[in-house]
Amino acid sequence: MSAHHHKEDFLFKYVFSTDHKMISKQFLVTGFLMGFLGLVMSTLFRLQLGWPGESFEVIDMFMGSWAEDGVMSPDKYLALVTMHGTIMVFFLLTAGLSGTFSNLLIPLQIGARDMASGFLNMLSYWFFFLSSVIMLISLFVEGGAASAGWTIYPPLSALPQAIPGSGAGMTLWLVAMAIFIVSSLLGSLNYIVTIFNLRTVGMTMTRMPLTIWAFLFTAIIGVLSFPVLLSCALLLIFDRSFGTSFYLSDIYIGGQVLEHSGGSPILFEHLFWFLGHPEVYIVLLPALGITSEIISTMTRKPIFGYRAMIGSMMAIGFLSFIVWGHHMFLTGMNPFLGSVFTFTTLLIAIPSAVKVFNYLTTLWKGNIRFTPATLFSIGLVSTFITGGVTGLVLGDSALDINVHDTYFVVGHFHIVMGLSAIFGMFAGVYHWFPKLFGRMMNNKLGNVHFWLTIICAYGVFFPMHFLGFAGVPRRYYTNSEFPMFDNMIDINEFISMFAILAFFAQLIFFFNFVYSAFRGPRAPQNPWKGNTLEWTAPVEHFHGNWYGEIPHVYRWPYDYSKVDANGDYVSGEDYIPQTVPLGDNEKDGGH
Amino acid sequence: MTIIVVVAIILLVITGSQLLKIAELRAKSKGELIYEVTEKEGKNLGLMLFAGFFVFMGFFAWQMWKWYGLRLPVSASVHGESIDFLSDLTYFIITPVFILTHAILLWFCYKYAYSSKRKAVFFSHSNKLELIWTTVPSIALTVLILIGLNTWNNTMAPVPEETEHVLLEVTSQQFTWTARYAGEDKKLGRSHVTLIEGVNATGIDKEDENSNDDKLVKGEFHLPVGVPVQFVFRSLDVIHSAYMPHFRAQMNCVPGLKTQFNFVPKITTKEMKKITDNEDFEYILLCNKICGAAHYNMQMNIIVESQEDYDKWLAEQKTFGE
Amino acid sequence: MSMENINYKEEVRRKTSKPLLWIGIVSIIMFFSGLTSAVVVSQGGGSFLKIDLPFAFTISTLIIIASSAAFHFGLISVKKGNLAIAKISVLVTLVLGLSFILTQFLGWVALYENEVYAVGSQSTQESSYLYLLTALHIAHLLGGLISLIVVLVKTIKERYSVDNMLGMQVSITYWHFLGGLWIYLFFFLRYIIA
Ligand code: HEM
Ligand SMILES: [Cu+2]
Ligand SMILES: [Cu+2]
């Protein structure tokens, strides 16, 4: 083999790979890198919030001219918050989470050699990569990064006169997001078609693991909502760069009346939240799917209410399209419309409650093995409850009047969406690490990581509700301008200390991750004694997943601890892989 | 400084790697798999999770004790009382749910931690159970939805024209507020951004005869206690949000659009100073929608006082015509 | 690469090409629904000025219908094994597709002459929407044209036959969709903006 050939091999194996497993790893690593930056940003602005106006050497080190004497300026604070939100929601928890696990698990768990189109899949990753690069470049342009919040409401986001970040920074933000949307659409297309068309023999829809169901609904939601965000962004691009007036009207700024007239910023909000709310579930559903799978495997019990779990995900997915108005109760919308949105929003609590109770029942009388993945799954159930119940407050238009855009909201969405999704992601990484890298992660470090993370997570986000009770608005650079918030300094300090600790806790994870990927103990083929198909594939990676024929499937994936009439395990062990044919008199599914 | 940090990090990583390697080798020599959770470890983790329940609830109680008192004082508006009632009712429902589900979750973790002596129970569905936990939340939600919608509709209904009320326009702009009273004729003059000029900073139409007796104020505005206030909100540049937390009132100010809110103030500033036991207490209007660099400092004081004091104060203010 | 692998790849292609296209079409539909509902919401104020829709747009509507028919005829010819006619039909489709773009362009020229501008201070929301929607349709049509060219080359090389015409079928589905999309936009523009 010539050196030249070798080089080409490398390029196509690691860079322009069309193998879903490699693409999955690419998504994971890129997502984590972006997430790490988002984390650094949050730690930096937490320093400002905890000790407003104090000078910090780290801030000086990281932010340079953005922070004179180690104190960040108000507009750069907003730039950081905006980038933090954008990166966390889209880059870490949409592309990073969904991209990693949909890619890894869909072909492996349904028994396919690869995605429907490896080429589109590769494009999906490279668009994501390009988008990440552009988003990062936007930090370094004149005027700084986009600063209008991750929701980029115009006119603020449309007018550089209103805030410096709405200049070149916002342009790049929009370009990056447009590319991101294309990436996400290409991914979703592939996921849906693969699931519908490439299942192995015997893998009926109702024998699919809940992970696959979750990825399917996520992809469907993505295909239906991301294009609308694209149209939303497109109109904003026109307003910003070509002087159209889709969103702008009657504006006087910087001593001048602008020529825009006839547009409406409310239109933007409608289009934005038509994606924005489903986006929450794009982030959350994969995490729920992952934990369903892990909890069942680790309790050595079938997931309780398989069909109800699917039904509730379907209901959540459907409802997520008709609740967007709950972000707009106070935009002057018709009160009747507000009532409708309150109604639909509170309805989502029902399928969510069903999911929680089903998780609890799955744990009941189980035989739980506490790996780090289990711990994070339990953590997810906890955060899903804690964050979910406060959703009832925010979804109620009457109550929203006084907590809208306060720290109560920040606490709520970080817990229910941020923490739940990131816990699901951690759980997934610990659990499928052997599939990803052929090695095992270290349990002890994993446990330490879990305990520190959950303590810090609640330490950071629980107290925020109390800030909300006191009426502290979000996206404030400091609360020191209001005497009524003087008492809050304690809470803010408390939160910031936990945020700093949380940052260091994640370093443990990154260390464990990198170390284990290269030097961890070699993984056996089926370390957790799981039923699903990915554990029948060899540990080593090659394009095609299985040597020889793709295994056939004969049963649903949750035959854990199945016993016969005498109370003995049917298979002699507490699990029966999906590839084992049904015995005589044995019924499939949860009967 | 930077060099020391870098060296320290490198050392830490190397030591960490070595420790992991050693642990692995030790496990290997004992014939164990390092990634397998032993029964004892599992039990310990289950116990820690269960203990976590008490720690978590203790943390919750500690915060309530320490920070709940910092919440906003009693509602200073009439509709705010029904919002507070609904809020209390909601917490009354969700707090037990929050505590109970956590108790169950973490108790199960302890109770059912792995034991080689036990078999997990193959229990995969039960229509009855699933029905129960679909219906129970539905009933609770129905109650919340019904009361919620009622409160919402009452709050949002505008003040009827014929009711005696104060008509007040609040205009937002980076990063100040301007309030405009309708004046004697109880009508606000027309306004538009194209009319902004010199001192006429919010673009009021001089030609409109309703404008002349309008009164513009900045810095603070006054309200008579017990009289409904009909607010109209405008914005000159970007979206702002007029948030008056003590009155449980908030509405976005959107350029190109007029939005509304109304409430009846029922506690004067003086009384509130007593209630909160704080001599410096002031009602406040603050901006609650990201609007630019100084978003964090966009405020106006509100003073609620008796009708006489209010009339006296208003009489001192200049009309637009002057 | 083993024989089995090639077969598998072929099977995957056969099973997934059309579904991939269909889901792609769904997302394009959502994209245009987003935009057209934006028009409806914007119009909610009732202040929409009416614009005279140039006659060129009517012609282009006829052209795109004709092109769909021609393409369909080509497909039938391939099915019947009549490749010579298929070649001509696909060529005609391509020519009609290009003339569609040309007539759209003429439509814009007519609009411009009538002082209806896309952007800038003299543009209105409705005029901007008008240009934007038509331009975005053309942007999607470009993809269709590229696939049409590929299909044309393959027809000329006689690559298609009764049991090997997946590429053509995919291309034609997309082409029909573009035609349908334009007809929707045409009536939408006619009754909402014009
Ligand atoms: C240790 C981790 C984190 C900390 C300390 C943190 C802290 C914060 C704080 C304090 C804010 C509000 C700033 C303000 O309103 O002025 C914020 C905003 C936000 N965070 Fe985080 N966060 C963390 C992780 C996450 C994660 C995992 C997500 C993923 C969902 C996330 C998503 C967001 C979003 C969407 C915003 C809103 C940005 C905006 O207002 O435009 N954060 N974060
Ligand atoms: Cu939402
Ligand atoms: Cu403001």
Short mmCIF file of N, CA and C in Angstrom, two decimals, chain A residues 371-457:
data_model
loop_
_atom_site.label_atom_id
_atom_site.label_comp_id
_atom_site.label_asym_id
_atom_site.label_seq_id
_atom_site.Cartn_x
_atom_site.Cartn_y
_atom_site.Cartn_z
N THR A 371 -24.65 1.96 37.56
CA THR A 371 -23.52 2.48 36.80
C THR A 371 -23.70 3.99 36.72
N PRO A 372 -22.68 4.73 36.29
CA PRO A 372 -22.87 6.18 36.12
C PRO A 372 -24.06 6.48 35.20
N ALA A 373 -24.27 5.62 34.20
CA ALA A 373 -25.40 5.87 33.30
C ALA A 373 -26.72 5.78 34.06
N THR A 374 -26.83 4.80 34.94
CA THR A 374 -28.05 4.70 35.74
C THR A 374 -28.22 5.94 36.59
N LEU A 375 -27.13 6.35 37.22
CA LEU A 375 -27.23 7.51 38.11
C LEU A 375 -27.72 8.73 37.35
N PHE A 376 -27.15 8.96 36.18
CA PHE A 376 -27.60 10.13 35.43
C PHE A 376 -29.04 9.98 34.95
N SER A 377 -29.46 8.74 34.69
CA SER A 377 -30.86 8.56 34.29
C SER A 377 -31.79 8.89 35.44
N ILE A 378 -31.41 8.44 36.64
CA ILE A 378 -32.20 8.79 37.82
C ILE A 378 -32.20 10.31 37.98
N GLY A 379 -31.03 10.90 37.75
CA GLY A 379 -30.93 12.36 37.82
C GLY A 379 -31.89 13.01 36.85
N LEU A 380 -32.01 12.44 35.67
CA LEU A 380 -32.93 13.01 34.69
C LEU A 380 -34.36 12.94 35.19
N VAL A 381 -34.73 11.81 35.75
CA VAL A 381 -36.11 11.72 36.24
C VAL A 381 -36.34 12.81 37.28
N SER A 382 -35.35 12.98 38.15
CA SER A 382 -35.49 14.01 39.18
C SER A 382 -35.62 15.41 38.58
N THR A 383 -34.74 15.76 37.65
CA THR A 383 -34.82 17.12 37.10
C THR A 383 -36.09 17.30 36.26
N PHE A 384 -36.50 16.21 35.62
CA PHE A 384 -37.72 16.31 34.81
C PHE A 384 -38.92 16.61 35.71
N ILE A 385 -38.92 16.03 36.91
CA ILE A 385 -40.01 16.33 37.85
C ILE A 385 -39.89 17.77 38.35
N THR A 386 -38.70 18.09 38.85
CA THR A 386 -38.52 19.42 39.46
C THR A 386 -38.80 20.54 38.48
N GLY A 387 -38.28 20.37 37.27
CA GLY A 387 -38.52 21.42 36.28
C GLY A 387 -39.91 21.35 35.71
N GLY A 388 -40.47 20.14 35.66
CA GLY A 388 -41.79 19.99 35.08
C GLY A 388 -42.87 20.66 35.90
N VAL A 389 -42.81 20.51 37.22
CA VAL A 389 -43.89 21.08 38.02
C VAL A 389 -43.94 22.60 37.92
N THR A 390 -42.80 23.24 37.77
CA THR A 390 -42.87 24.70 37.66
C THR A 390 -43.39 25.12 36.29
N GLY A 391 -43.40 24.18 35.36
CA GLY A 391 -44.01 24.48 34.07
C GLY A 391 -45.48 24.81 34.22
N LEU A 392 -46.11 24.21 35.24
CA LEU A 392 -47.53 24.50 35.45
C LEU A 392 -47.73 25.96 35.84
N VAL A 393 -46.72 26.53 36.48
CA VAL A 393 -46.83 27.94 36.85
C VAL A 393 -46.69 28.81 35.60
N LEU A 394 -45.66 28.49 34.80
CA LEU A 394 -45.38 29.35 33.65
C LEU A 394 -46.39 29.19 32.53
N GLY A 395 -46.97 27.98 32.44
CA GLY A 395 -47.90 27.75 31.35
C GLY A 395 -49.24 28.43 31.58
N ASP A 396 -49.49 28.82 32.80
CA ASP A 396 -50.76 29.44 33.14
C ASP A 396 -50.64 30.94 32.87
N SER A 397 -51.35 31.42 31.87
CA SER A 397 -51.13 32.81 31.46
C SER A 397 -51.28 33.79 32.62
N ALA A 398 -52.24 33.52 33.52
CA ALA A 398 -52.47 34.47 34.62
C ALA A 398 -51.23 34.55 35.50
N LEU A 399 -50.60 33.39 35.75
CA LEU A 399 -49.42 33.40 36.62
C LEU A 399 -48.19 33.90 35.89
N ASP A 400 -48.20 33.69 34.58
CA ASP A 400 -47.04 34.10 33.79
C ASP A 400 -46.83 35.61 33.86
N ILE A 401 -47.93 36.35 34.06
CA ILE A 401 -47.81 37.82 34.08
C ILE A 401 -46.69 38.25 35.01
N ASN A 402 -46.62 37.60 36.16
CA ASN A 402 -45.63 38.11 37.11
C ASN A 402 -44.30 37.37 37.12
N VAL A 403 -44.21 36.24 36.45
CA VAL A 403 -42.90 35.56 36.45
C VAL A 403 -42.27 35.53 35.07
N HIS A 404 -43.01 35.99 34.07
CA HIS A 404 -42.47 36.01 32.71
C HIS A 404 -41.13 36.75 32.68
N ASP A 405 -40.14 36.11 32.02
CA ASP A 405 -38.82 36.73 31.86
C ASP A 405 -38.10 37.07 33.17
N THR A 406 -38.51 36.41 34.25
CA THR A 406 -37.72 36.59 35.47
C THR A 406 -36.80 35.40 35.62
N TYR A 407 -36.02 35.39 36.68
CA TYR A 407 -35.13 34.27 36.93
C TYR A 407 -35.87 32.98 37.21
N PHE A 408 -37.16 33.10 37.52
CA PHE A 408 -37.96 31.89 37.69
C PHE A 408 -37.93 31.08 36.39
N VAL A 409 -38.04 31.79 35.29
CA VAL A 409 -38.00 31.12 33.98
C VAL A 409 -36.64 30.50 33.74
N VAL A 410 -35.59 31.25 34.10
CA VAL A 410 -34.24 30.72 33.89
C VAL A 410 -34.07 29.43 34.68
N GLY A 411 -34.55 29.44 35.93
CA GLY A 411 -34.47 28.23 36.75
C GLY A 411 -35.27 27.10 36.12
N HIS A 412 -36.48 27.41 35.73
CA HIS A 412 -37.36 26.39 35.15
C HIS A 412 -36.75 25.73 33.93
N PHE A 413 -36.36 26.54 32.94
CA PHE A 413 -35.96 25.87 31.69
C PHE A 413 -34.59 25.23 31.79
N HIS A 414 -33.72 25.77 32.65
CA HIS A 414 -32.46 25.07 32.81
C HIS A 414 -32.68 23.69 33.41
N ILE A 415 -33.57 23.61 34.39
CA ILE A 415 -33.77 22.31 35.04
C ILE A 415 -34.47 21.35 34.10
N VAL A 416 -35.58 21.79 33.51
CA VAL A 416 -36.38 20.81 32.78
C VAL A 416 -35.78 20.49 31.42
N MET A 417 -35.14 21.48 30.81
CA MET A 417 -34.61 21.20 29.48
C MET A 417 -33.10 21.06 29.52
N GLY A 418 -32.42 22.02 30.10
CA GLY A 418 -30.96 21.97 30.12
C GLY A 418 -30.45 20.76 30.87
N LEU A 419 -30.81 20.67 32.15
CA LEU A 419 -30.28 19.57 32.95
C LEU A 419 -30.78 18.23 32.46
N SER A 420 -32.09 18.11 32.21
CA SER A 420 -32.60 16.81 31.78
C SER A 420 -31.86 16.34 30.54
N ALA A 421 -31.74 17.23 29.57
CA ALA A 421 -31.11 16.81 28.33
C ALA A 421 -29.64 16.50 28.53
N ILE A 422 -28.97 17.31 29.31
CA ILE A 422 -27.53 17.06 29.47
C ILE A 422 -27.32 15.79 30.30
N PHE A 423 -28.20 15.54 31.26
CA PHE A 423 -28.08 14.28 32.02
C PHE A 423 -28.32 13.09 31.09
N GLY A 424 -29.32 13.22 30.23
CA GLY A 424 -29.57 12.15 29.27
C GLY A 424 -28.35 11.93 28.39
N MET A 425 -27.72 13.02 28.02
CA MET A 425 -26.55 12.91 27.15
C MET A 425 -25.40 12.23 27.89
N PHE A 426 -25.16 12.66 29.13
CA PHE A 426 -24.10 12.00 29.92
C PHE A 426 -24.41 10.52 30.08
N ALA A 427 -25.67 10.22 30.43
CA ALA A 427 -26.05 8.83 30.62
C ALA A 427 -25.75 8.04 29.35
N GLY A 428 -26.14 8.61 28.22
CA GLY A 428 -25.92 7.93 26.95
C GLY A 428 -24.44 7.70 26.69
N VAL A 429 -23.62 8.70 27.00
CA VAL A 429 -22.19 8.54 26.73
C VAL A 429 -21.61 7.44 27.62
N TYR A 430 -21.95 7.46 28.91
CA TYR A 430 -21.42 6.40 29.79
C TYR A 430 -21.89 5.03 29.32
N HIS A 431 -23.14 4.95 28.91
CA HIS A 431 -23.72 3.66 28.57
C HIS A 431 -23.19 3.11 27.26
N TRP A 432 -23.10 3.96 26.25
CA TRP A 432 -22.71 3.48 24.92
C TRP A 432 -21.26 3.75 24.59
N PHE A 433 -20.51 4.20 25.59
CA PHE A 433 -19.08 4.41 25.36
C PHE A 433 -18.42 3.17 24.78
N PRO A 434 -18.71 1.98 25.33
CA PRO A 434 -18.12 0.78 24.74
C PRO A 434 -18.48 0.60 23.27
N LYS A 435 -19.65 1.04 22.87
CA LYS A 435 -20.00 0.95 21.45
C LYS A 435 -19.27 2.00 20.64
N LEU A 436 -19.10 3.19 21.26
CA LEU A 436 -18.47 4.28 20.53
C LEU A 436 -16.98 4.06 20.34
N PHE A 437 -16.32 3.67 21.45
CA PHE A 437 -14.85 3.65 21.41
C PHE A 437 -14.27 2.27 21.70
N GLY A 438 -15.11 1.28 21.92
CA GLY A 438 -14.59 -0.05 22.19
C GLY A 438 -13.88 -0.17 23.52
N ARG A 439 -14.06 0.83 24.37
CA ARG A 439 -13.43 0.80 25.69
C ARG A 439 -14.43 1.21 26.74
N MET A 440 -14.06 1.01 28.00
CA MET A 440 -14.99 1.34 29.08
C MET A 440 -14.55 2.63 29.76
N MET A 441 -15.52 3.41 30.23
CA MET A 441 -15.16 4.57 31.03
C MET A 441 -14.99 4.14 32.47
N ASN A 442 -14.31 4.99 33.23
CA ASN A 442 -14.06 4.64 34.62
C ASN A 442 -15.27 4.97 35.50
N ASN A 443 -15.75 3.94 36.20
CA ASN A 443 -16.94 4.10 37.04
C ASN A 443 -16.77 5.06 38.19
N LYS A 444 -15.61 4.94 38.85
CA LYS A 444 -15.41 5.73 40.07
C LYS A 444 -15.45 7.21 39.72
N LEU A 445 -14.73 7.57 38.67
CA LEU A 445 -14.74 8.97 38.26
C LEU A 445 -16.14 9.35 37.82
N GLY A 446 -16.82 8.41 37.17
CA GLY A 446 -18.18 8.67 36.73
C GLY A 446 -19.08 8.99 37.91
N ASN A 447 -18.92 8.21 38.98
CA ASN A 447 -19.75 8.48 40.17
C ASN A 447 -19.46 9.85 40.75
N VAL A 448 -18.16 10.16 40.87
CA VAL A 448 -17.81 11.47 41.41
C VAL A 448 -18.41 12.56 40.52
N HIS A 449 -18.28 12.36 39.23
CA HIS A 449 -18.83 13.34 38.28
C HIS A 449 -20.33 13.50 38.51
N PHE A 450 -21.03 12.38 38.65
CA PHE A 450 -22.47 12.48 38.86
C PHE A 450 -22.81 13.26 40.12
N TRP A 451 -22.19 12.88 41.23
CA TRP A 451 -22.60 13.52 42.49
C TRP A 451 -22.29 15.00 42.48
N LEU A 452 -21.09 15.35 42.00
CA LEU A 452 -20.77 16.77 41.97
C LEU A 452 -21.74 17.50 41.04
N THR A 453 -22.03 16.88 39.89
CA THR A 453 -22.87 17.57 38.91
C THR A 453 -24.27 17.80 39.44
N ILE A 454 -24.86 16.78 40.05
CA ILE A 454 -26.25 16.98 40.47
C ILE A 454 -26.33 17.96 41.63
N ILE A 455 -25.33 17.90 42.52
CA ILE A 455 -25.35 18.85 43.64
C ILE A 455 -25.22 20.27 43.10
N CYS A 456 -24.25 20.45 42.20
CA CYS A 456 -24.05 21.80 41.67
C CYS A 456 -25.25 22.24 40.85
N ALA A 457 -25.83 21.30 40.10
CA ALA A 457 -26.93 21.68 39.22
C ALA A 457 -28.07 22.24 40.05
#
